[in-house]
Short mmCIF file of C-alpha atoms in Angstrom, two decimals:
data_model
loop_
_atom_site.label_atom_id
_atom_site.label_comp_id
_atom_site.label_asym_id
_atom_site.label_seq_id
_atom_site.Cartn_x
_atom_site.Cartn_y
_atom_site.Cartn_z
CA MET A 948 5.95 23.97 -10.53
CA THR A 949 9.01 22.17 -9.19
CA GLN A 950 9.42 18.42 -9.63
CA ASP A 951 8.53 17.90 -5.95
CA GLU A 952 5.36 19.94 -6.41
CA LEU A 953 4.41 17.84 -9.45
CA LYS A 954 4.95 14.66 -7.44
CA ARG A 955 2.67 15.92 -4.68
CA LEU A 956 0.09 16.87 -7.30
CA VAL A 957 -0.04 13.40 -8.83
CA GLY A 958 0.12 11.77 -5.40
CA GLN A 959 -3.05 13.61 -4.45
CA ALA A 960 -4.63 12.81 -7.81
CA ALA A 961 -3.96 9.11 -7.24
CA ALA A 962 -5.46 9.30 -3.75
CA ASP A 963 -8.56 10.93 -5.26
CA TYR A 964 -8.76 8.24 -7.95
CA VAL A 965 -8.51 5.43 -5.42
CA LYS A 966 -11.13 7.02 -3.17
CA GLN A 967 -13.50 7.30 -6.12
CA HIS A 968 -12.96 3.86 -7.68
CA VAL A 969 -11.95 1.49 -4.86
CA PRO A 970 -14.63 0.17 -2.46
CA GLU A 971 -14.45 1.17 1.17
CA GLY A 972 -12.79 -1.47 3.35
CA SER A 973 -10.35 -2.54 0.61
CA VAL A 974 -6.67 -3.37 0.96
CA ILE A 975 -4.67 -1.37 -1.58
CA GLY A 976 -1.24 -1.95 -3.09
CA VAL A 977 1.39 0.71 -2.51
CA GLY A 978 4.72 1.08 -4.28
CA THR A 979 8.08 2.57 -3.50
CA GLY A 980 9.86 5.86 -4.15
CA SER A 981 9.37 9.58 -3.78
CA THR A 982 6.15 9.81 -5.82
CA ALA A 983 4.68 6.77 -4.06
CA ASN A 984 5.53 8.51 -0.80
CA CYS A 985 3.40 11.46 -1.90
CA PHE A 986 0.53 9.02 -2.51
CA ILE A 987 0.99 7.49 0.94
CA ASP A 988 0.91 10.93 2.53
CA ALA A 989 -2.22 11.83 0.52
CA ILE A 990 -4.22 8.76 1.58
CA ALA A 991 -3.41 9.29 5.24
CA ALA A 992 -6.34 11.67 5.66
CA ASP A 993 -8.73 8.87 4.55
CA ARG A 994 -6.92 5.97 6.22
CA ALA A 995 -10.05 4.88 8.09
CA ARG A 996 -11.68 4.24 4.71
CA TYR A 997 -9.29 1.42 3.92
CA ARG A 998 -8.67 -1.88 5.68
CA GLY A 999 -4.96 -1.41 5.04
CA ALA A 1000 -2.26 -1.80 2.44
CA VAL A 1001 0.25 -4.21 0.94
CA SER A 1002 3.63 -2.59 0.51
CA SER A 1003 6.43 -3.29 -1.96
CA SER A 1004 9.30 -2.27 0.32
CA GLU A 1005 10.39 -1.90 3.92
CA ALA A 1006 10.65 1.85 3.44
CA SER A 1007 7.04 2.17 2.28
CA THR A 1008 5.90 -0.14 5.07
CA GLU A 1009 7.50 2.14 7.63
CA ARG A 1010 5.89 5.22 6.09
CA LEU A 1011 2.44 3.61 5.97
CA ARG A 1012 2.64 2.49 9.59
CA GLY A 1013 3.80 5.98 10.55
CA HIS A 1014 0.45 7.23 9.25
CA GLY A 1015 -1.43 4.57 11.19
CA ILE A 1016 -2.22 2.44 8.14
CA GLU A 1017 -2.07 -1.32 8.75
CA VAL A 1018 0.28 -3.20 6.44
CA PHE A 1019 -0.56 -6.77 5.39
CA ASP A 1020 1.66 -9.51 4.03
CA LEU A 1021 0.59 -10.32 0.47
CA ASN A 1022 0.04 -13.94 1.51
CA GLN A 1023 -2.83 -12.73 3.69
CA ILE A 1024 -4.63 -11.12 0.73
CA ASP A 1025 -6.53 -12.82 -2.07
CA SER A 1026 -6.56 -9.86 -4.46
CA LEU A 1027 -5.86 -6.14 -4.67
CA PRO A 1028 -8.24 -3.77 -6.48
CA VAL A 1029 -5.44 -1.32 -7.19
CA TYR A 1030 -1.68 -0.87 -7.04
CA VAL A 1031 -0.20 2.66 -7.12
CA ASP A 1032 3.47 3.15 -7.86
CA GLY A 1033 5.89 5.46 -9.65
CA ALA A 1034 8.27 4.77 -12.53
CA ASP A 1035 11.68 5.86 -13.71
CA GLU A 1036 10.54 5.84 -17.35
CA ILE A 1037 7.24 5.24 -19.14
CA ASN A 1038 6.50 5.05 -22.85
CA ALA A 1039 3.34 5.62 -24.91
CA LEU A 1040 2.14 2.03 -24.35
CA GLY A 1041 2.43 2.09 -20.56
CA HIS A 1042 5.63 0.03 -20.52
CA MET A 1043 7.95 1.16 -17.73
CA VAL A 1044 11.45 0.98 -16.36
CA LYS A 1045 11.31 0.74 -12.58
CA GLY A 1046 13.68 -0.14 -9.79
CA GLY A 1047 15.76 2.97 -9.25
CA GLY A 1048 14.84 2.57 -5.60
CA GLY A 1049 15.80 -1.10 -5.56
CA ALA A 1050 12.37 -2.61 -4.88
CA LEU A 1051 11.66 -3.93 -8.39
CA THR A 1052 11.07 -7.58 -7.44
CA ARG A 1053 8.53 -6.83 -4.74
CA GLU A 1054 6.95 -4.20 -6.99
CA LYS A 1055 6.48 -6.82 -9.71
CA ILE A 1056 4.95 -9.28 -7.29
CA VAL A 1057 2.42 -6.80 -5.92
CA ALA A 1058 1.60 -5.47 -9.38
CA SER A 1059 0.97 -9.00 -10.64
CA VAL A 1060 -1.98 -9.53 -8.33
CA ALA A 1061 -3.54 -6.09 -8.67
CA MET A 1062 -6.60 -5.59 -10.85
CA THR A 1063 -5.52 -2.04 -11.81
CA PHE A 1064 -1.96 -0.68 -11.92
CA VAL A 1065 -1.91 3.11 -11.56
CA CYS A 1066 1.43 4.68 -12.46
CA VAL A 1067 2.12 8.09 -10.91
CA VAL A 1068 4.91 10.19 -12.46
CA ASP A 1069 5.95 13.69 -13.37
CA ALA A 1070 6.37 14.63 -17.04
CA SER A 1071 10.15 14.11 -16.98
CA LYS A 1072 9.58 10.34 -16.89
CA ARG A 1073 7.83 10.21 -20.31
CA VAL A 1074 10.16 8.85 -23.03
CA PRO A 1075 9.73 7.68 -26.63
CA VAL A 1076 12.11 4.71 -26.15
CA LEU A 1077 12.96 3.02 -22.85
CA GLY A 1078 16.59 2.70 -21.82
CA LEU A 1079 17.94 6.17 -21.12
CA PHE A 1080 17.50 5.46 -17.40
CA PRO A 1081 19.78 2.58 -16.36
CA LEU A 1082 17.82 -0.67 -16.38
CA PRO A 1083 17.95 -2.36 -12.94
CA VAL A 1084 18.39 -6.13 -12.81
CA GLU A 1085 18.17 -7.90 -9.45
CA VAL A 1086 20.63 -10.77 -9.29
CA ILE A 1087 21.50 -13.67 -7.00
CA PRO A 1088 24.93 -12.59 -5.61
CA MET A 1089 26.85 -15.68 -6.82
CA ALA A 1090 25.65 -15.03 -10.38
CA GLN A 1091 26.56 -11.34 -10.58
CA ALA A 1092 29.58 -11.82 -12.88
CA SER A 1093 27.92 -14.32 -15.20
CA VAL A 1094 24.75 -12.23 -15.50
CA ALA A 1095 26.87 -9.16 -16.21
CA ARG A 1096 28.59 -10.98 -19.08
CA ALA A 1097 25.21 -12.01 -20.53
CA LEU A 1098 23.88 -8.45 -20.31
CA THR A 1099 27.02 -7.13 -22.01
CA ALA A 1100 26.43 -9.60 -24.85
CA MET A 1101 22.91 -8.15 -25.17
CA GLY A 1102 24.36 -4.69 -25.82
CA GLY A 1103 24.30 -3.15 -22.36
CA THR A 1104 26.96 -1.91 -19.97
CA PRO A 1105 26.14 -3.35 -16.52
CA GLN A 1106 27.52 -1.94 -13.31
CA ALA A 1107 26.98 -3.25 -9.79
CA ARG A 1108 25.02 -0.75 -7.70
CA VAL A 1109 26.73 0.57 -4.58
CA ARG A 1110 25.55 2.75 -1.72
CA ALA A 1111 26.74 6.31 -1.12
CA ASP A 1112 29.51 5.06 1.15
CA GLY A 1113 30.79 2.69 -1.55
CA SER A 1114 29.47 -0.49 0.06
CA PRO A 1115 27.54 -3.00 -2.11
CA TYR A 1116 23.82 -2.28 -2.49
CA VAL A 1117 21.73 -5.11 -1.03
CA THR A 1118 18.01 -5.34 -1.74
CA ASP A 1119 15.30 -6.16 0.77
CA ASN A 1120 15.58 -9.70 -0.64
CA GLY A 1121 19.32 -9.99 0.11
CA CYS A 1122 20.34 -9.70 -3.55
CA THR A 1123 22.44 -7.32 -5.60
CA ILE A 1124 21.45 -5.02 -8.47
CA LEU A 1125 23.16 -4.50 -11.81
CA ASP A 1126 22.26 -1.16 -13.43
CA VAL A 1127 22.53 -1.55 -17.21
CA ARG A 1128 23.35 1.52 -19.29
CA GLY A 1129 23.55 2.07 -23.04
CA LEU A 1130 20.30 0.34 -24.00
CA GLN A 1131 17.60 1.27 -26.49
CA ILE A 1132 14.74 -1.09 -25.66
CA LEU A 1133 12.72 -1.16 -28.87
CA ASP A 1134 10.72 -4.30 -27.95
CA PRO A 1135 10.24 -4.13 -24.17
CA VAL A 1136 8.09 -7.28 -23.91
CA ALA A 1137 10.65 -9.48 -25.73
CA PHE A 1138 13.60 -7.90 -23.93
CA GLU A 1139 11.98 -8.50 -20.54
CA THR A 1140 11.57 -12.16 -21.39
CA SER A 1141 15.17 -12.47 -22.55
CA VAL A 1142 16.66 -10.93 -19.42
CA ASN A 1143 14.44 -12.95 -17.10
CA GLN A 1144 15.71 -16.16 -18.74
CA ILE A 1145 19.34 -15.50 -17.76
CA PRO A 1146 20.23 -17.92 -14.93
CA GLY A 1147 20.71 -15.98 -11.70
CA VAL A 1148 18.38 -13.14 -12.57
CA VAL A 1149 15.67 -12.64 -9.95
CA THR A 1150 13.81 -10.14 -12.12
CA VAL A 1151 14.40 -7.17 -14.39
CA GLY A 1152 13.00 -3.69 -13.90
CA LEU A 1153 11.10 -3.77 -17.16
CA PHE A 1154 7.36 -3.65 -16.57
CA ALA A 1155 6.12 -4.41 -20.07
CA GLN A 1156 4.44 -7.81 -19.82
CA ARG A 1157 2.51 -6.29 -16.91
CA GLY A 1158 2.55 -2.59 -17.68
CA ALA A 1159 0.48 0.27 -16.33
CA ASP A 1160 -3.29 0.27 -16.81
CA LEU A 1161 -3.52 3.98 -16.05
CA CYS A 1162 -0.98 6.79 -15.81
CA LEU A 1163 -1.43 9.98 -13.84
CA MET A 1164 1.25 12.39 -15.01
CA GLY A 1165 2.02 15.71 -13.40
CA THR A 1166 2.61 18.48 -15.93
CA THR A 1167 2.78 22.26 -15.75
CA ALA A 1168 -0.80 22.27 -17.05
CA GLY A 1169 -2.02 19.90 -14.34
CA VAL A 1170 -2.49 16.13 -14.08
CA GLU A 1171 -2.72 14.31 -17.40
CA MET A 1172 -4.47 10.92 -17.30
CA THR A 1173 -3.81 8.18 -19.84
CA ASP A 1174 -5.81 4.95 -19.84
CA TYR A 1175 -3.90 2.18 -21.65
CA ARG A 1176 -6.87 -0.19 -21.47
CA ASN A 1177 -8.73 1.74 -24.16
#
């Protein structure tokens, strides 16, 4: 199967999981990216079963509304039974690098209130050590240079993200992103803490302190499920 076919496979598997485990009438958390888009498309057939969704990006909000699914502000919701999102990398403990799509801060916020975090990926995202994919760090614009110096001192090579036309990349929160290359993140929990403590950092795309509870991974043999709560 192609990578796109694997993404559709796990998107459908996540929709089936949510339908089986989440009570009817619930509001569900929905992430950002191509695999999350496959999940959004897959739940559209059962949209009447859910009260609606909380979205981690403007792009996902638009896609959900296009399917007729109501999107709520997180401030309107007390809790989320599930949050479904993709990852750029995931290790054997369910720690992830996320934020290739630029929505890492909102993804972290939605994940923090969800009872169960379901990560949906294809097998290419499984790694023994995090860091091969550039680590995104969302930064207050005035602190970009100082944060870059701090990240360099930590062993990385940060580069400001730009759009295809060369213009600065601006997040949905009005901030910039530094993509940090050259890392081997051997202790993701400690590294996440260290980066978050740099003044000017909004958040880092390490999801280790709040990692995945469950991973649905598309492989050539089908969908492989790993439960990190066991």
